[in-house]
PDB file of C-alpha atoms in Angstrom:
ATOM      1  CA  MET S 297      10.557 -36.861  10.684  1.00  0.00           C
ATOM      2  CA  ASN S 298       6.889 -35.356   8.986  1.00  0.00           C
ATOM      3  CA  SER S 299       7.603 -34.611   5.036  1.00  0.00           C
ATOM      4  CA  PRO S 300       5.218 -33.314   2.709  1.00  0.00           C
ATOM      5  CA  GLU S 301       5.268 -36.221  -0.087  1.00  0.00           C
ATOM      6  CA  PRO S 302       3.900 -34.993  -3.634  1.00  0.00           C
ATOM      7  CA  LEU S 303       5.409 -31.339  -4.987  1.00  0.00           C
ATOM      8  CA  ARG S 304       1.361 -30.497  -4.845  1.00  0.00           C
ATOM      9  CA  ASP S 305       0.859 -30.694  -1.014  1.00  0.00           C
ATOM     10  CA  PHE S 306       4.117 -28.795   0.266  1.00  0.00           C
ATOM     11  CA  VAL S 307       1.936 -25.723   1.281  1.00  0.00           C
ATOM     12  CA  PRO S 308      -1.243 -28.229   2.858  1.00  0.00           C
ATOM     13  CA  PHE S 309       1.503 -29.599   4.564  1.00  0.00           C
ATOM     14  CA  LEU S 310       3.116 -26.793   6.181  1.00  0.00           C
ATOM     15  CA  LYS S 311      -0.229 -25.322   6.970  1.00  0.00           C
ATOM     16  CA  ASN S 312      -1.507 -28.417   8.376  1.00  0.00           C
ATOM     17  CA  LEU S 313       1.045 -27.935  10.885  1.00  0.00           C
ATOM     18  CA  HIS S 314       0.544 -24.621  11.849  1.00  0.00           C
ATOM     19  CA  ALA S 315      -2.851 -25.182  12.210  1.00  0.00           C
ATOM     20  CA  THR S 316      -2.154 -27.895  14.586  1.00  0.00           C
ATOM     21  CA  GLN S 317       0.158 -25.913  16.305  1.00  0.00           C
ATOM     22  CA  GLN S 318       4.083 -27.567  16.032  1.00  0.00           C
ATOM     23  CA  PHE S 319       5.860 -24.362  15.790  1.00  0.00           C
ATOM     24  CA  ASP S 320       9.130 -25.880  17.254  1.00  0.00           C
ATOM     25  CA  ILE S 321       9.207 -28.355  14.184  1.00  0.00           C
ATOM     26  CA  LEU S 322       8.176 -25.422  11.504  1.00  0.00           C
ATOM     27  CA  ASP S 323      10.473 -22.777  13.017  1.00  0.00           C
ATOM     28  CA  ASP S 324      13.621 -25.510  11.646  1.00  0.00           C
ATOM     29  CA  TYR S 325      11.513 -26.214   8.355  1.00  0.00           C
ATOM     30  CA  TRP S 326      11.379 -22.013   7.794  1.00  0.00           C
ATOM     31  CA  THR S 327      14.977 -22.088   8.706  1.00  0.00           C
ATOM     32  CA  ILE S 328      15.952 -24.589   5.338  1.00  0.00           C
ATOM     33  CA  ILE S 329      13.111 -22.673   3.330  1.00  0.00           C
ATOM     34  CA  LEU S 330      14.481 -19.402   3.590  1.00  0.00           C
ATOM     35  CA  TYR S 331      18.701 -20.196   3.352  1.00  0.00           C
ATOM     36  CA  ILE S 332      17.688 -22.759   0.379  1.00  0.00           C
ATOM     37  CA  GLN S 333      15.975 -19.576  -1.525  1.00  0.00           C
ATOM     38  CA  ASP S 334      18.828 -17.128  -0.124  1.00  0.00           C
ATOM     39  CA  ASN S 335      21.298 -19.650  -2.244  1.00  0.00           C
ATOM     40  CA  LEU S 336      19.037 -21.030  -5.220  1.00  0.00           C
ATOM     41  CA  VAL S 337      21.029 -18.510  -7.724  1.00  0.00           C
ATOM     42  CA  ASP S 338      24.510 -18.132  -7.180  1.00  0.00           C
ATOM     43  CA  LEU S 339      26.271 -14.605  -7.872  1.00  0.00           C
ATOM     44  CA  ASP S 340      26.805 -15.898 -11.298  1.00  0.00           C
ATOM     45  CA  GLY S 341      22.629 -16.808 -11.895  1.00  0.00           C
ATOM     46  CA  ASP S 342      23.524 -20.059 -12.118  1.00  0.00           C
ATOM     47  CA  VAL S 343      21.116 -22.913  -9.878  1.00  0.00           C
ATOM     48  CA  VAL S 344      22.863 -23.898  -7.131  1.00  0.00           C
ATOM     49  CA  GLU S 345      22.376 -27.788  -6.682  1.00  0.00           C
ATOM     50  CA  LEU S 346      20.847 -29.309  -3.611  1.00  0.00           C
ATOM     51  CA  ASP S 347      23.752 -31.201  -2.350  1.00  0.00           C
ATOM     52  CA  ASP S 348      25.766 -28.245  -2.979  1.00  0.00           C
ATOM     53  CA  LEU S 349      23.122 -26.415  -0.228  1.00  0.00           C
ATOM     54  CA  ARG S 350      23.100 -28.943   1.963  1.00  0.00           C
ATOM     55  CA  GLN S 351      23.548 -27.574   6.041  1.00  0.00           C
ATOM     56  CA  TRP S 352      21.359 -29.556   7.595  1.00  0.00           C
ATOM     57  CA  ASN S 353      21.152 -33.140   8.950  1.00  0.00           C
ATOM     58  CA  ASP S 354      19.647 -36.500   7.497  1.00  0.00           C
ATOM     59  CA  ASP S 355      16.540 -36.039   9.455  1.00  0.00           C
ATOM     60  CA  PHE S 356      15.525 -32.936   7.385  1.00  0.00           C
ATOM     61  CA  ASP S 357      17.061 -34.512   4.478  1.00  0.00           C
ATOM     62  CA  GLY S 358      13.034 -35.187   3.029  1.00  0.00           C
ATOM     63  CA  PHE S 359      11.123 -32.013   3.456  1.00  0.00           C
ATOM     64  CA  ALA S 360      14.341 -30.067   2.707  1.00  0.00           C
ATOM     65  CA  ARG S 361      15.038 -32.209  -0.833  1.00  0.00           C
ATOM     66  CA  ARG S 362      10.719 -31.380  -1.334  1.00  0.00           C
ATOM     67  CA  ALA S 363      11.391 -27.322  -0.414  1.00  0.00           C
ATOM     68  CA  TYR S 364      13.892 -27.057  -2.978  1.00  0.00           C
ATOM     69  CA  ASP S 365      12.356 -28.535  -5.758  1.00  0.00           C
ATOM     70  CA  TRP S 366       8.871 -26.431  -4.645  1.00  0.00           C
ATOM     71  CA  LEU S 367      10.911 -22.956  -4.893  1.00  0.00           C
ATOM     72  CA  LEU S 368      13.377 -24.328  -7.451  1.00  0.00           C
ATOM     73  CA  LEU S 369       9.671 -24.557  -9.460  1.00  0.00           C
ATOM     74  CA  HIS S 370       8.688 -20.631  -8.375  1.00  0.00           C
ATOM     75  CA  HIS S 371      12.368 -19.718  -9.493  1.00  0.00           C
ATOM     76  CA  GLU S 372      11.993 -21.461 -12.852  1.00  0.00           C
ATOM     77  CA  CYS S 373       8.071 -19.573 -13.504  1.00  0.00           C
ATOM     78  CA  GLY S 374       9.442 -16.217 -12.424  1.00  0.00           C
ATOM     79  CA  SER S 375       6.686 -16.822  -8.659  1.00  0.00           C
ATOM     80  CA  SER S 376       8.987 -16.538  -6.034  1.00  0.00           C
ATOM     81  CA  GLU S 377       7.849 -13.557  -4.253  1.00  0.00           C
ATOM     82  CA  ALA S 378       4.500 -14.601  -4.656  1.00  0.00           C
ATOM     83  CA  ALA S 379       5.586 -18.299  -3.777  1.00  0.00           C
ATOM     84  CA  ILE S 380       7.176 -17.219  -0.467  1.00  0.00           C
ATOM     85  CA  ARG S 381       4.429 -14.652   0.602  1.00  0.00           C
ATOM     86  CA  HIS S 382       1.102 -17.344  -0.095  1.00  0.00           C
ATOM     87  CA  ILE S 383       3.285 -19.129   2.940  1.00  0.00           C
ATOM     88  CA  ALA S 384       4.223 -16.909   5.010  1.00  0.00           C
ATOM     89  CA  ASN S 385       1.326 -17.282   7.321  1.00  0.00           C
ATOM     90  CA  THR S 386       2.673 -20.209   8.204  1.00  0.00           C
ATOM     91  CA  ARG S 387       5.926 -18.957   9.830  1.00  0.00           C
ATOM     92  CA  PRO S 388       6.360 -19.101  13.651  1.00  0.00           C
ATOM     93  CA  TYR S 389       7.479 -16.752  16.450  1.00  0.00           C
ATOM     94  CA  MET S 390       6.555 -14.029  14.020  1.00  0.00           C
ATOM     95  CA  GLU S 391       5.424 -11.291  16.631  1.00  0.00           C
ATOM     96  CA  ARG S 392       8.423  -9.666  15.880  1.00  0.00           C
ATOM     97  CA  ALA S 393       7.127  -8.170  12.280  1.00  0.00           C
ATOM     98  CA  THR S 394       5.213  -5.370  14.257  1.00  0.00           C
ATOM     99  CA  ARG S 395       6.149  -6.232  18.117  1.00  0.00           C
ATOM    100  CA  ASP S 396       8.498  -3.252  17.723  1.00  0.00           C
ATOM    101  CA  LEU S 397       5.747  -0.369  16.167  1.00  0.00           C
ATOM    102  CA  ALA S 398       4.139   2.464  18.394  1.00  0.00           C
ATOM    103  CA  THR S 399       0.697   2.456  18.972  1.00  0.00           C
ATOM    104  CA  HIS S 400      -0.253   4.642  16.241  1.00  0.00           C
ATOM    105  CA  GLU S 401       1.401   2.729  13.568  1.00  0.00           C
ATOM    106  CA  LEU S 402      -0.898   0.020  14.804  1.00  0.00           C
ATOM    107  CA  SER S 403      -3.541   1.803  14.687  1.00  0.00           C
ATOM    108  CA  GLN S 404      -6.953   2.146  12.396  1.00  0.00           C
ATOM    109  CA  ALA S 405      -7.820   5.068  13.371  1.00  0.00           C
ATOM    110  CA  ARG S 406      -7.838   7.351  10.555  1.00  0.00           C
ATOM    111  CA  LYS S 407      -6.531   9.328  12.399  1.00  0.00           C
ATOM    112  CA  PRO S 408      -4.381   8.045  14.460  1.00  0.00           C
ATOM    113  CA  VAL S 409      -3.363   9.028  18.207  1.00  0.00           C
ATOM    114  CA  ARG S 410       0.647   9.639  18.783  1.00  0.00           C
ATOM    115  CA  ARG S 411       0.844   9.596  22.197  1.00  0.00           C
ATOM    116  CA  ALA S 412       3.650  11.612  23.970  1.00  0.00           C
ATOM    117  CA  GLY S 413       6.209   9.797  25.457  1.00  0.00           C
ATOM    118  CA  GLU S 414       6.056   6.328  24.632  1.00  0.00           C
ATOM    119  CA  VAL S 415       9.111   4.432  23.981  1.00  0.00           C
ATOM    120  CA  ILE S 416      10.119   3.640  19.856  1.00  0.00           C
ATOM    121  CA  HIS S 417      12.608   1.445  18.963  1.00  0.00           C
ATOM    122  CA  ARG S 418      14.225   4.206  16.944  1.00  0.00           C
ATOM    123  CA  GLU S 419      18.184   2.249  16.210  1.00  0.00           C
ATOM    124  CA  TYR S 420      18.164  -0.255  13.575  1.00  0.00           C
ATOM    125  CA  ARG S 421      18.245  -3.291  15.359  1.00  0.00           C
ATOM    126  CA  GLY S 422      18.459  -5.828  11.888  1.00  0.00           C
ATOM    127  CA  LEU S 423      15.340  -8.038  12.496  1.00  0.00           C
ATOM    128  CA  ILE S 424      14.636  -9.072   8.552  1.00  0.00           C
ATOM    129  CA  ARG S 425      17.921 -10.939   7.065  1.00  0.00           C
ATOM    130  CA  SER S 426      17.017 -11.299   2.942  1.00  0.00           C
ATOM    131  CA  VAL S 427      14.454 -10.660   0.504  1.00  0.00           C
ATOM    132  CA  ALA S 428      13.128 -13.214   1.011  1.00  0.00           C
ATOM    133  CA  ASP S 429      12.950 -12.555   4.904  1.00  0.00           C
ATOM    134  CA  PHE S 430      11.645  -9.290   3.642  1.00  0.00           C
ATOM    135  CA  TRP S 431       8.697 -10.936   1.634  1.00  0.00           C
ATOM    136  CA  VAL S 432       7.540 -12.981   5.215  1.00  0.00           C
ATOM    137  CA  GLN S 433       7.695 -10.225   7.631  1.00  0.00           C
ATOM    138  CA  ASP S 434       6.125  -7.696   4.982  1.00  0.00           C
ATOM    139  CA  THR S 435       3.291 -10.551   4.089  1.00  0.00           C
ATOM    140  CA  LEU S 436       3.152 -10.779   8.067  1.00  0.00           C
ATOM    141  CA  ALA S 437       2.839  -6.889   8.650  1.00  0.00           C
ATOM    142  CA  GLN S 438       0.255  -6.334   6.075  1.00  0.00           C
ATOM    143  CA  SER S 439      -1.795  -8.804   7.575  1.00  0.00           C
ATOM    144  CA  ARG S 440      -2.042  -6.846  10.447  1.00  0.00           C
ATOM    145  CA  ARG S 441      -4.116  -4.207   9.191  1.00  0.00           C
ATOM    146  CA  THR S 442      -7.235  -6.421   8.391  1.00  0.00           C
ATOM    147  CA  TYR S 443     -11.198  -5.794   9.298  1.00  0.00           C
ATOM    148  CA  ALA S 444     -13.853  -8.389  10.498  1.00  0.00           C
ATOM    149  CA  THR S 445     -16.419  -8.850   7.572  1.00  0.00           C
ATOM    150  CA  SER S 446     -20.429 -10.641   7.607  1.00  0.00           C
ATOM    151  CA  ALA S 447     -21.548 -13.427   5.459  1.00  0.00           C
ATOM    152  CA  GLU S 448     -24.001 -10.473   3.807  1.00  0.00           C
ATOM    153  CA  GLU S 449     -21.060  -7.893   3.023  1.00  0.00           C
ATOM    154  CA  THR S 450     -19.221 -10.797   0.793  1.00  0.00           C
ATOM    155  CA  GLY S 451     -21.380 -12.830  -0.500  1.00  0.00           C
ATOM    156  CA  ASP S 452     -21.678 -11.144  -3.775  1.00  0.00           C
ATOM    157  CA  LEU S 453     -17.642 -11.235  -4.159  1.00  0.00           C
ATOM    158  CA  ARG S 454     -17.794 -14.146  -6.321  1.00  0.00           C
ATOM    159  CA  ARG S 455     -18.578 -12.775 -10.051  1.00  0.00           C
ATOM    160  CA  SER S 456     -18.801 -14.621 -13.089  1.00  0.00           C
ATOM    161  CA  PRO S 457     -16.122 -13.215 -15.680  1.00  0.00           C
ATOM    162  CA  HIS S 458     -18.883 -11.794 -17.561  1.00  0.00           C
ATOM    163  CA  ASP S 459     -20.250  -9.760 -14.669  1.00  0.00           C
ATOM    164  CA  GLN S 460     -16.812  -8.698 -14.139  1.00  0.00           C
ATOM    165  CA  ARG S 461     -16.378  -7.106 -18.210  1.00  0.00           C
ATOM    166  CA  ASN S 462     -19.429  -5.208 -17.445  1.00  0.00           C
ATOM    167  CA  MET S 463     -18.675  -3.887 -13.662  1.00  0.00           C
ATOM    168  CA  VAL S 464     -15.061  -2.885 -15.078  1.00  0.00           C
ATOM    169  CA  ARG S 465     -16.805  -0.979 -18.693  1.00  0.00           C
ATOM    170  CA  ARG S 466     -19.379   0.524 -16.230  1.00  0.00           C
ATOM    171  CA  MET S 467     -15.628   1.571 -14.432  1.00  0.00           C
ATOM    172  CA  ILE S 468     -14.168   2.781 -17.889  1.00  0.00           C
ATOM    173  CA  GLU S 469     -17.471   5.207 -18.821  1.00  0.00           C
ATOM    174  CA  ALA S 470     -17.834   7.102 -15.415  1.00  0.00           C
ATOM    175  CA  ILE S 471     -13.802   7.444 -15.876  1.00  0.00           C
ATOM    176  CA  LYS S 472     -14.532   9.382 -19.151  1.00  0.00           C
ATOM    177  CA  ASP S 473     -17.364  10.610 -18.248  1.00  0.00           C
ATOM    178  CA  MET S 474     -17.400  14.943 -17.880  1.00  0.00           C
ATOM    179  CA  SER S 475     -20.995  15.754 -17.444  1.00  0.00           C
ATOM    180  CA  GLU S 476     -21.278  15.423 -13.388  1.00  0.00           C
ATOM    181  CA  LYS S 477     -17.335  16.370 -12.901  1.00  0.00           C
ATOM    182  CA  GLN S 478     -17.259  18.796 -10.064  1.00  0.00           C
ATOM    183  CA  ASP S 479     -13.295  18.944  -9.812  1.00  0.00           C
ATOM    184  CA  GLY S 480     -10.277  18.714 -11.342  1.00  0.00           C
ATOM    185  CA  LYS S 481      -7.760  21.147 -12.929  1.00  0.00           C
ATOM    186  CA  GLU S 482      -7.004  21.493 -16.496  1.00  0.00           C
ATOM    187  CA  PHE S 483      -4.365  19.483 -16.896  1.00  0.00           C
ATOM    188  CA  GLN S 484      -5.920  16.591 -15.054  1.00  0.00           C
ATOM    189  CA  VAL S 485      -9.263  16.908 -17.127  1.00  0.00           C
ATOM    190  CA  ASN S 486      -7.101  16.883 -20.759  1.00  0.00           C
ATOM    191  CA  GLN S 487      -5.019  14.017 -19.342  1.00  0.00           C
ATOM    192  CA  ILE S 488      -8.136  12.068 -18.982  1.00  0.00           C
ATOM    193  CA  LYS S 489      -9.829  12.838 -22.239  1.00  0.00           C
ATOM    194  CA  THR S 490      -6.931  12.260 -24.107  1.00  0.00           C
ATOM    195  CA  THR S 491      -5.625   9.072 -22.295  1.00  0.00           C
ATOM    196  CA  SER S 492      -6.904   5.553 -24.135  1.00  0.00           C
ATOM    197  CA  HIS S 493      -9.875   3.759 -23.329  1.00  0.00           C
ATOM    198  CA  HIS S 494      -7.106   0.744 -23.413  1.00  0.00           C
ATOM    199  CA  VAL S 495      -5.509   2.375 -20.571  1.00  0.00           C
ATOM    200  CA  PHE S 496      -7.972   2.616 -18.462  1.00  0.00           C
ATOM    201  CA  GLU S 497      -9.086  -0.696 -18.893  1.00  0.00           C
ATOM    202  CA  ASN S 498      -6.215  -1.632 -17.306  1.00  0.00           C
ATOM    203  CA  VAL S 499      -7.096   0.967 -14.574  1.00  0.00           C
ATOM    204  CA  ALA S 500     -10.462  -0.518 -14.203  1.00  0.00           C
ATOM    205  CA  TRP S 501      -9.605  -4.540 -14.099  1.00  0.00           C
ATOM    206  CA  GLN S 502      -6.565  -3.042 -10.891  1.00  0.00           C
ATOM    207  CA  LEU S 503      -9.800  -0.799  -9.264  1.00  0.00           C
ATOM    208  CA  TRP S 504     -11.664  -3.940  -8.859  1.00  0.00           C
ATOM    209  CA  VAL S 505      -8.860  -6.578  -8.058  1.00  0.00           C
ATOM    210  CA  GLU S 506      -8.505  -3.717  -5.186  1.00  0.00           C
ATOM    211  CA  ALA S 507     -12.125  -3.190  -4.409  1.00  0.00           C
ATOM    212  CA  VAL S 508     -12.499  -7.078  -4.182  1.00  0.00           C
ATOM    213  CA  LYS S 509     -10.351  -7.142  -1.891  1.00  0.00           C
ATOM    214  CA  ALA S 510     -11.182  -3.863   0.906  1.00  0.00           C
ATOM    215  CA  GLN S 511     -15.001  -5.678   0.793  1.00  0.00           C
ATOM    216  CA  ASP S 512     -13.357  -8.714   1.430  1.00  0.00           C
ATOM    217  CA  GLY S 513     -11.293  -6.987   4.418  1.00  0.00           C
ATOM    218  CA  HIS S 514      -7.498  -7.772   3.530  1.00  0.00           C
ATOM    219  CA  PRO S 515      -6.649  -4.679   1.941  1.00  0.00           C
ATOM    220  CA  ASP S 516      -2.712  -5.389   2.095  1.00  0.00           C
ATOM    221  CA  VAL S 517      -1.395  -2.254   3.225  1.00  0.00           C
ATOM    222  CA  HIS S 518       0.582  -1.416   5.725  1.00  0.00           C
ATOM    223  CA  PRO S 519      -0.926  -1.026   9.259  1.00  0.00           C
ATOM    224  CA  TRP S 520       1.698   2.239   9.633  1.00  0.00           C
ATOM    225  CA  ALA S 521       0.505   3.727   6.062  1.00  0.00           C
ATOM    226  CA  THR S 522      -0.696   6.664   6.511  1.00  0.00           C
ATOM    227  CA  SER S 523      -3.826   8.634   3.895  1.00  0.00           C
ATOM    228  CA  PHE S 524      -5.673   5.620   4.210  1.00  0.00           C
ATOM    229  CA  TYR S 525      -9.122   4.715   5.567  1.00  0.00           C
ATOM    230  CA  ARG S 526     -11.137   1.598   4.750  1.00  0.00           C
ATOM    231  CA  SER S 527     -15.160   1.910   4.590  1.00  0.00           C
ATOM    232  CA  ARG S 528     -17.760  -0.331   5.165  1.00  0.00           C
ATOM    233  CA  TYR S 529     -20.745  -0.958   2.777  1.00  0.00           C
ATOM    234  CA  ALA S 530     -23.151  -3.505   2.694  1.00  0.00           C
ATOM    235  CA  SER S 531     -21.835  -5.337   0.204  1.00  0.00           C
ATOM    236  CA  LEU S 532     -19.456  -5.225  -3.579  1.00  0.00           C
ATOM    237  CA  GLU S 533     -21.971  -3.857  -5.628  1.00  0.00           C
ATOM    238  CA  GLU S 534     -22.894  -0.716  -3.221  1.00  0.00           C
ATOM    239  CA  ARG S 535     -18.601  -0.134  -2.716  1.00  0.00           C
ATOM    240  CA  TRP S 536     -18.431  -0.676  -6.783  1.00  0.00           C
ATOM    241  CA  GLU S 537     -21.504   2.465  -7.209  1.00  0.00           C
ATOM    242  CA  ALA S 538     -19.420   4.141  -4.710  1.00  0.00           C
ATOM    243  CA  LEU S 539     -16.411   4.276  -6.702  1.00  0.00           C
ATOM    244  CA  ILE S 540     -18.489   4.745 -10.082  1.00  0.00           C
ATOM    245  CA  ASN S 541     -19.570   7.604  -8.418  1.00  0.00           C
ATOM    246  CA  LEU S 542     -16.191   9.417  -7.042  1.00  0.00           C
ATOM    247  CA  MET S 543     -14.033   8.234 -10.510  1.00  0.00           C
ATOM    248  CA  LYS S 544     -17.417   9.973 -12.489  1.00  0.00           C
ATOM    249  CA  LYS S 545     -17.891  13.156 -10.499  1.00  0.00           C
ATOM    250  CA  SER S 546     -13.826  13.667  -9.136  1.00  0.00           C
ATOM    251  CA  LYS S 547     -11.813  13.967 -12.042  1.00  0.00           C
ATOM    252  CA  ALA S 548      -8.676  14.631 -10.133  1.00  0.00           C
ATOM    253  CA  ALA S 549      -9.143  11.041  -8.326  1.00  0.00           C
ATOM    254  CA  ALA S 550      -9.280   9.888 -11.894  1.00  0.00           C
ATOM    255  CA  ALA S 551      -6.003  11.660 -12.547  1.00  0.00           C
ATOM    256  CA  ASN S 552      -4.552   9.789  -9.713  1.00  0.00           C
ATOM    257  CA  VAL S 553      -5.271   6.449 -10.561  1.00  0.00           C
ATOM    258  CA  LEU S 554      -2.413   7.477 -13.002  1.00  0.00           C
ATOM    259  CA  LEU S 555       0.275   8.570 -10.837  1.00  0.00           C
ATOM    260  CA  ALA S 556       2.920   5.447 -10.175  1.00  0.00           C
ATOM    261  CA  PRO S 557       3.885   3.977  -7.060  1.00  0.00           C
ATOM    262  CA  ILE S 558       5.809   6.932  -5.040  1.00  0.00           C
ATOM    263  CA  VAL S 559       8.367   3.923  -4.129  1.00  0.00           C
ATOM    264  CA  LYS S 560       8.662   2.884  -7.479  1.00  0.00           C
ATOM    265  CA  ARG S 561       8.886   6.407  -8.972  1.00  0.00           C
ATOM    266  CA  PHE S 562      12.059   7.259  -6.005  1.00  0.00           C
ATOM    267  CA  ALA S 563      13.643   3.915  -6.360  1.00  0.00           C
ATOM    268  CA  ASN S 564      13.737   4.342 -10.382  1.00  0.00           C
ATOM    269  CA  ASP S 565      14.870   8.696 -10.426  1.00  0.00           C
ATOM    270  CA  PRO S 566      16.264   9.760  -6.948  1.00  0.00           C
ATOM    271  CA  GLN S 567      18.039  12.409  -7.912  1.00  0.00           C
ATOM    272  CA  GLY S 568      15.446  14.240 -10.732  1.00  0.00           C
ATOM    273  CA  GLU S 569      12.919  13.385  -7.484  1.00  0.00           C
ATOM    274  CA  LEU S 570      15.736  15.424  -5.050  1.00  0.00           C
ATOM    275  CA  SER S 571      15.893  17.722  -7.992  1.00  0.00           C
ATOM    276  CA  THR S 572      11.522  18.243  -8.043  1.00  0.00           C
ATOM    277  CA  LYS S 573      10.999  18.283  -4.342  1.00  0.00           C
ATOM    278  CA  ARG S 574      14.324  21.054  -3.664  1.00  0.00           C
ATOM    279  CA  SER S 575      12.028  23.605  -6.593  1.00  0.00           C
ATOM    280  CA  ASN S 576       8.566  22.618  -5.279  1.00  0.00           C
ATOM    281  CA  ALA S 577      10.220  23.580  -1.527  1.00  0.00           C
ATOM    282  CA  ASN S 578      11.808  27.443  -3.089  1.00  0.00           C
ATOM    283  CA  THR S 579       8.301  27.503  -5.348  1.00  0.00           C
ATOM    284  CA  ASN S 580       6.668  27.074  -1.221  1.00  0.00           C
ATOM    285  CA  GLY S 581       9.028  29.294   0.447  1.00  0.00           C
ATOM    286  CA  ASN S 582       8.319  32.003  -2.315  1.00  0.00           C
ATOM    287  CA  ARG S 583       4.837  31.630  -2.181  1.00  0.00           C
ATOM    288  CA  ALA S 584       5.337  32.278   1.809  1.00  0.00           C
ATOM    289  CA  THR S 585       7.545  35.092   1.975  1.00  0.00           C
ATOM    290  CA  ALA S 586       5.466  37.055  -0.894  1.00  0.00           C
ATOM    291  CA  MET S 587       2.416  36.511   1.583  1.00  0.00           C
ATOM    292  CA  ALA S 588       4.064  37.375   4.759  1.00  0.00           C
ATOM    293  CA  GLN S 589       5.544  40.770   2.407  1.00  0.00           C
ATOM    294  CA  GLN S 590       2.058  41.289   1.631  1.00  0.00           C
ATOM    295  CA  LYS S 591       0.430  40.958   5.467  1.00  0.00           C
ATOM    296  CA  ALA S 592       3.215  43.511   6.797  1.00  0.00           C
ATOM    297  CA  ALA S 593       2.960  45.857   3.956  1.00  0.00           C
ATOM    298  CA  ALA S 594      -0.882  45.823   4.584  1.00  0.00           C
ATOM    299  CA  GLN S 595      -0.667  46.162   8.102  1.00  0.00           C
ATOM    300  CA  ASN S 596       1.687  48.731   7.988  1.00  0.00           C
ATOM    301  CA  ALA S 597      -0.472  50.658   5.631  1.00  0.00           C
ATOM    302  CA  ASN S 598      -2.930  50.725   7.842  1.00  0.00           C
ATOM    303  CA  HIS S 599      -0.860  51.573  10.342  1.00  0.00           C
ATOM    304  CA  ASN S 600       0.584  54.280   8.677  1.00  0.00           C
ATOM    305  CA  GLN S 601      -3.051  56.364   7.810  1.00  0.00           C
ATOM    306  CA  PRO S 602      -3.978  59.900   9.495  1.00  0.00           C
ATOM    307  CA  ILE S 603      -6.120  59.751  12.637  1.00  0.00           C
ATOM    308  CA  ALA S 604      -9.180  62.037  11.726  1.00  0.00           C
ATOM    309  CA  ALA S 605      -9.607  65.414  13.536  1.00  0.00           C
ATOM    310  CA  PRO S 606     -12.798  65.027  16.253  1.00  0.00           C
ATOM    311  CA  LEU S 607     -15.504  67.047  14.705  1.00  0.00           C
ATOM    312  CA  ALA S 608     -16.342  70.007  16.552  1.00  0.00           C
ATOM    313  CA  PRO S 609     -19.751  70.112  18.544  1.00  0.00           C
ATOM    314  CA  ASN S 610     -22.651  70.178  15.654  1.00  0.00           C
ATOM    315  CA  GLN S 611     -19.887  69.387  12.874  1.00  0.00           C
ATOM    316  CA  GLN S 612     -21.485  66.623  10.202  1.00  0.00           C
ATOM    317  CA  SER S 613     -19.760  64.178   8.954  1.00  0.00           C
ATOM    318  CA  PRO S 614     -19.373  64.875   5.243  1.00  0.00           C
ATOM    319  CA  ALA S 615     -21.119  63.173   3.029  1.00  0.00           C
ATOM    320  CA  PRO S 616     -19.663  59.463   1.114  1.00  0.00           C
TER     321      PRO S 616
END
């Protein structure tokens, strides 16, 4: 039975099996990987020894030992999720990760077309078996949204730390610069003015990392995500300049980079978010009702105006 030798060769070993299309054995290996990961820590938070996890025959002992050591190392380093996501693309037979998606949920168009009559599996099918399995399938789903790039487009992705710092500094200056702003409500402008450079340094580094991913054609965005579109740029430099221009001129956009991710907001304060949504709905409903009433009143006023009597022959209209 094939098994990786040193621990550092664990990932290359899996990638080689996938590259040589040894999918059946890989499928068995992945069953072991996920089983160990799912049961590595008991409900009391204690690490479970490998012998207590054993659910495989003797032929798989060598691989199971290497997998256990690798997964335990990442557990102790707090990097389990990153580790599983890193090897996710070696898991075979994973068309199921996106096979139930509708056409518009896989589209890369700016405005995906939702086809009338398309069969969509609406019932819960239970394809994801655990958190570790979610990490794998989530990574594979995001990999569906990749874009072809040319050597010219990616030729300037590698930058020295000094060059990266200069790029980040320019972004911070653009965010803080009010000389060319074209939009932004007063509270957004004030928020930017009162936010420290240290905060925007963190934001600028986030933008840099995401710009590199975008230019490389791997934005790490789910195929079904809405309000997302990727524009092509001839180089990372050109993309970064466009991003700087956005932050310099749109203070609404600059303020938006401080918003917490929506899923994190909902998970951390569900009742508060529900109250906010209800309040917003009531406000919008009251506004719509008031506008409708104003429109109806205006129409009634026009309808009730007296009709002017016809002018007698040779009679002129009064001067305005």
